[in-house]
Coordinates of C-alpha atoms in Angstrom, one line a residue:
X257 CA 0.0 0.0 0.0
X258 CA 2.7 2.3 1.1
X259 CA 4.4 1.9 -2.4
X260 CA 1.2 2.8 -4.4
X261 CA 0.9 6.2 -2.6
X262 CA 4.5 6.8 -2.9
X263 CA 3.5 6.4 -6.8
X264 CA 0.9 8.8 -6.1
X265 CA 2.7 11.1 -4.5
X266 CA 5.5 10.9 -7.5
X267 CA 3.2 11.5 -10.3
X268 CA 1.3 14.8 -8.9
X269 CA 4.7 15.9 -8.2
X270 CA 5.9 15.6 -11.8
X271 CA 2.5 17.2 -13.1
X272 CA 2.7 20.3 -10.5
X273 CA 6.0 20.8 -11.6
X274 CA 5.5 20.9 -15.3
X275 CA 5.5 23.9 -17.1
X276 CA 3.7 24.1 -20.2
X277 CA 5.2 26.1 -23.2
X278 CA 3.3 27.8 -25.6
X279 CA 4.6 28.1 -29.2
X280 CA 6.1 31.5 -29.8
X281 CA 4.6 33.2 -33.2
X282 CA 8.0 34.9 -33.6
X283 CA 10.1 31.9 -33.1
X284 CA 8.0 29.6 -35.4
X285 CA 8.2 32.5 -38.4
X286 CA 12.0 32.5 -37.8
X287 CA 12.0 28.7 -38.0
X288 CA 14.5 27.6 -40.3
X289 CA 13.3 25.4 -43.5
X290 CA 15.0 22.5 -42.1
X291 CA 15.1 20.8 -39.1
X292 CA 12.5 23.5 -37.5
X293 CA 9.9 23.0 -40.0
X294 CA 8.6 19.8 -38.6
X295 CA 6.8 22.1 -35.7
X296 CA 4.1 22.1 -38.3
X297 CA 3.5 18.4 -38.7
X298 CA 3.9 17.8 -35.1
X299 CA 0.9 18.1 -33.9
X300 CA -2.6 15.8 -34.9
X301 CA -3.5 18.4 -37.7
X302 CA -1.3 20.0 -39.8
X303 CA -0.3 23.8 -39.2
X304 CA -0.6 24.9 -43.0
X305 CA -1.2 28.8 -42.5
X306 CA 2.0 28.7 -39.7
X307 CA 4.2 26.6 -42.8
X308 CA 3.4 29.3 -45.1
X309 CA 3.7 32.2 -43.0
X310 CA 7.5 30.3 -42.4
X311 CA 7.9 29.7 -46.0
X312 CA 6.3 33.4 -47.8
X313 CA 9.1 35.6 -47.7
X314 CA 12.2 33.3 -47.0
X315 CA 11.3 31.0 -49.8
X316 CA 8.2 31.7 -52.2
X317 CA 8.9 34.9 -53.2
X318 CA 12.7 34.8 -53.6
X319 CA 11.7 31.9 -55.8
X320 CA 9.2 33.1 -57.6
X321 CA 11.2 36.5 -58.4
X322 CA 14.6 34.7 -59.8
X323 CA 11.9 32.6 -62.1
X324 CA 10.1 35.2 -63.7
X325 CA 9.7 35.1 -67.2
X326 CA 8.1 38.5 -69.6
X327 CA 4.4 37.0 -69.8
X328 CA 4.5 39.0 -73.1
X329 CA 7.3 36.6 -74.4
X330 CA 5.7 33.7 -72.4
X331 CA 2.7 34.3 -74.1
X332 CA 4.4 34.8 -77.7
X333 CA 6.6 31.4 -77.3
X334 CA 3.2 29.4 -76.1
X335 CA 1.7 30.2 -79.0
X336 CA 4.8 29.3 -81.2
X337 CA 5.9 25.6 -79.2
X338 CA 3.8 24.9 -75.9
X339 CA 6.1 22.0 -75.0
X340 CA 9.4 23.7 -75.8
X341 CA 7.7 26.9 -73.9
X342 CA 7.0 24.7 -71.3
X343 CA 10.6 23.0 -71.2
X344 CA 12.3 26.0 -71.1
X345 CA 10.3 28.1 -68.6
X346 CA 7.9 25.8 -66.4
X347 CA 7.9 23.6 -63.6
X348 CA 6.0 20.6 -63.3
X349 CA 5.9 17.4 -61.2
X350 CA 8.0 14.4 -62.6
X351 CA 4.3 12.7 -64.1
X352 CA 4.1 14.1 -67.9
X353 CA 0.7 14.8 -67.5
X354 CA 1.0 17.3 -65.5
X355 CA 0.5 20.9 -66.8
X356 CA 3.6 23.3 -66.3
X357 CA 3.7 26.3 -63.9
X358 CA 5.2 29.4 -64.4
X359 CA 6.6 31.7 -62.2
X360 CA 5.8 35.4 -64.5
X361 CA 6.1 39.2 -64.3
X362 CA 5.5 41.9 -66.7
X363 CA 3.0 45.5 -66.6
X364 CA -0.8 44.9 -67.5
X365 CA -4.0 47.0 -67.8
X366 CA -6.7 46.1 -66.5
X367 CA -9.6 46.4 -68.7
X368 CA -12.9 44.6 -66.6
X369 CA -13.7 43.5 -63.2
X370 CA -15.3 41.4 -61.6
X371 CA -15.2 42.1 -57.3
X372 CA -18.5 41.1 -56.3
X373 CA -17.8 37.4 -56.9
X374 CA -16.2 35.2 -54.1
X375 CA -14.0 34.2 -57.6
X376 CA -13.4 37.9 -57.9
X377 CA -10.7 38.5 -61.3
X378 CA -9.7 40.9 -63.5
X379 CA -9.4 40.7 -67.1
X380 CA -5.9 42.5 -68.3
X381 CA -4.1 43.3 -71.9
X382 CA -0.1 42.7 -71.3
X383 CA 2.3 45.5 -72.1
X384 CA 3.3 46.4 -75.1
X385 CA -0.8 46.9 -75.2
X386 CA -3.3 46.5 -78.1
X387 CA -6.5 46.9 -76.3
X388 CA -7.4 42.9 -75.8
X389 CA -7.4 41.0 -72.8
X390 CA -4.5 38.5 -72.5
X391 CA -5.0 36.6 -69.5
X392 CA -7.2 36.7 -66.3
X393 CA -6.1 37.6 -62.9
X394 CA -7.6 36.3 -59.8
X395 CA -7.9 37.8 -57.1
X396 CA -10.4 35.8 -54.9
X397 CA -10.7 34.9 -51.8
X398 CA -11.6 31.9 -54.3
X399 CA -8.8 30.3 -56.4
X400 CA -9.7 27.5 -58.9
X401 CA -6.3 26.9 -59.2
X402 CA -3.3 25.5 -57.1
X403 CA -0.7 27.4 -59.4
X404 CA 1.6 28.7 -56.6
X405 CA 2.0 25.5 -54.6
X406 CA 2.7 23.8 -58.0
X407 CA 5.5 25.9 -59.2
X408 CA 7.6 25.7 -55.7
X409 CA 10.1 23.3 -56.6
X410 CA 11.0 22.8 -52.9
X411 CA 7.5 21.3 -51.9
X412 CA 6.8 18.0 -52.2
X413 CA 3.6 15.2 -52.2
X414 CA 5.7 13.0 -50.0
X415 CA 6.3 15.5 -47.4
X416 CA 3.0 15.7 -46.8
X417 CA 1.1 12.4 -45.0
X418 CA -2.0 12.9 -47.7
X419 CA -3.5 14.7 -49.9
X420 CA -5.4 16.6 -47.2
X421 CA -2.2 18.4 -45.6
X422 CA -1.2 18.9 -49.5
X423 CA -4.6 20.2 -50.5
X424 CA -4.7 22.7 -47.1
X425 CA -0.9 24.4 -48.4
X426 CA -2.4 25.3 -51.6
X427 CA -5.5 26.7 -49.7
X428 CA -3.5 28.5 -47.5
X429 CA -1.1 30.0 -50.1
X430 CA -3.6 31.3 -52.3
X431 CA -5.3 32.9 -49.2
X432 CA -1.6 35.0 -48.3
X433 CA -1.9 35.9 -51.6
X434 CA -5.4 36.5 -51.4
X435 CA -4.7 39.1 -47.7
X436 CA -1.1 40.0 -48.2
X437 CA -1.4 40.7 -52.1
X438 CA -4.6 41.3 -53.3
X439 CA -6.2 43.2 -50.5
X440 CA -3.6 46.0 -50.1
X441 CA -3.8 46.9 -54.1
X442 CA -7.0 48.0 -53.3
X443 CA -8.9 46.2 -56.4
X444 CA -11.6 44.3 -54.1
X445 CA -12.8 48.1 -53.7
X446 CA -13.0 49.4 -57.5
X447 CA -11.7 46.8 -59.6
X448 CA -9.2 49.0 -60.9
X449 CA -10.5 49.8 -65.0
X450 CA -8.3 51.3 -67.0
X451 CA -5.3 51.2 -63.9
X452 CA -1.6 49.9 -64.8
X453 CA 0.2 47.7 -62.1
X454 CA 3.4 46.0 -62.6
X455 CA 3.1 42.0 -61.2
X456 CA 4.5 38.5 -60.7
X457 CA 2.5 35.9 -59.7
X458 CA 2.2 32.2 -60.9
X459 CA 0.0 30.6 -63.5
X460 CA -0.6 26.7 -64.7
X461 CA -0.5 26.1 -68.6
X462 CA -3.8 26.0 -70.4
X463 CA -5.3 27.6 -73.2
X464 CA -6.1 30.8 -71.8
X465 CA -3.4 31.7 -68.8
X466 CA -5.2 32.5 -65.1
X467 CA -2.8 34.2 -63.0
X468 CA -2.8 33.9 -58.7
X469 CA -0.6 37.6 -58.5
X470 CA 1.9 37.8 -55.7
X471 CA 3.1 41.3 -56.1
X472 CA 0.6 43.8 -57.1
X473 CA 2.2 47.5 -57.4
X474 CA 0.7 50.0 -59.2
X475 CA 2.2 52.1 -61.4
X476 CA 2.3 55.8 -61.6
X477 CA 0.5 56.1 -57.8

């Protein structure tokens, strides 16, 4: 009997003594994207808006910014050789069928709106202009597409446990661009006709490019 108590005693000392630790929001941005990253899959349920806010400005944008192609010329060598286009300037996952991503940049105008929509976009002609939409950019907070997770040559299906944890990081980094992007240009408010802003952003091949923008600036303001 005496040795169950002392067990007793033992264990409510070890729980009174235990401090619990909270996670630091400014220690888990400044997490490194190695051995600290796996603070985000530690736990049941994975952290997908702390892994981007890690990953935004260390990693996606740097990346996206040394990747840039002119959409103009983007645009110009689609048209002429899609695969080669593709070869040259996309990423894509190792299956062929997938489409390629492109990491692009270049001045637009935007000529209609649409804000009201929770798929809010903006149709835009690409400098040098001729008065005809080019390509459509979204500015949600809905994305149909997974474009900037895509492109990111650093992330990985098989770092993920399913598609679940893979499905909430292209959620989550459509939504950054979505507050930290679209929001601050101010287009949710007017839709911006007939305004200039210089861009880069990331878009999947297809016939008609839709671009997720992750640098809005306009020009001239």
């Amino acid at each position: 009997m005496r040795w169950v108590i002392a067990v007793i005693v033992f264990v409510v000392f070890l729980a009174l003594s235990a401090t619990p630790v909270k996670q630091d929001p400014a220690r888990r941005a400044a997490a490194s994207a190695s051995d600290e990253i796996k603070v985000f899959f530690a736990a049941d349920t994975f952290d997908a808006e702390g892994y981007v806010d890690n990953i935004w400005d260390a990693r996606v944008i740097p990346y996206v910014k040394a990747r840039a192609v002119d959409l103009s010329q983007l645009l110009a060598d689609l048209r002429a050789d899609p695969e080669a286009a593709g070869e040259r300037y996309g990423y894509r996952a190792v299956a062929e069928q997938n489409p390629y991503n492109f990491a692009v940049k270049g001045r637009m105008k935007i000529l209609s709106a649409n804000v009201k929509s929770r798929n809010g976009r903006v149709e835009a002609d690409i400098a040098p202009y001729d008065g005809e939409a080019d390509v459509t950019v979204q500015l949600g907070p809905i994305f149909k597409d997974t474009s900037i997770r895509d492109l990111l040559d650093f992330v990985s299906f098989d770092d993920f446990k399913n598609q679940v944890e893979f499905a909430k990081l292209a959620t989550q980094l459509n939504t950054h661009a979505h507050t930290g992007v679209v929001v601050p240009s101010g287009l949710l408010e007017d839709g911006g006709v007939g305004r200039e802003f210089d861009f880069i952003g990331a878009t999947t091949q297809s016939s008609r490019l839709s671009i997720v923008p992750l640098r809005l600036v306009p020009v001239g303001e």
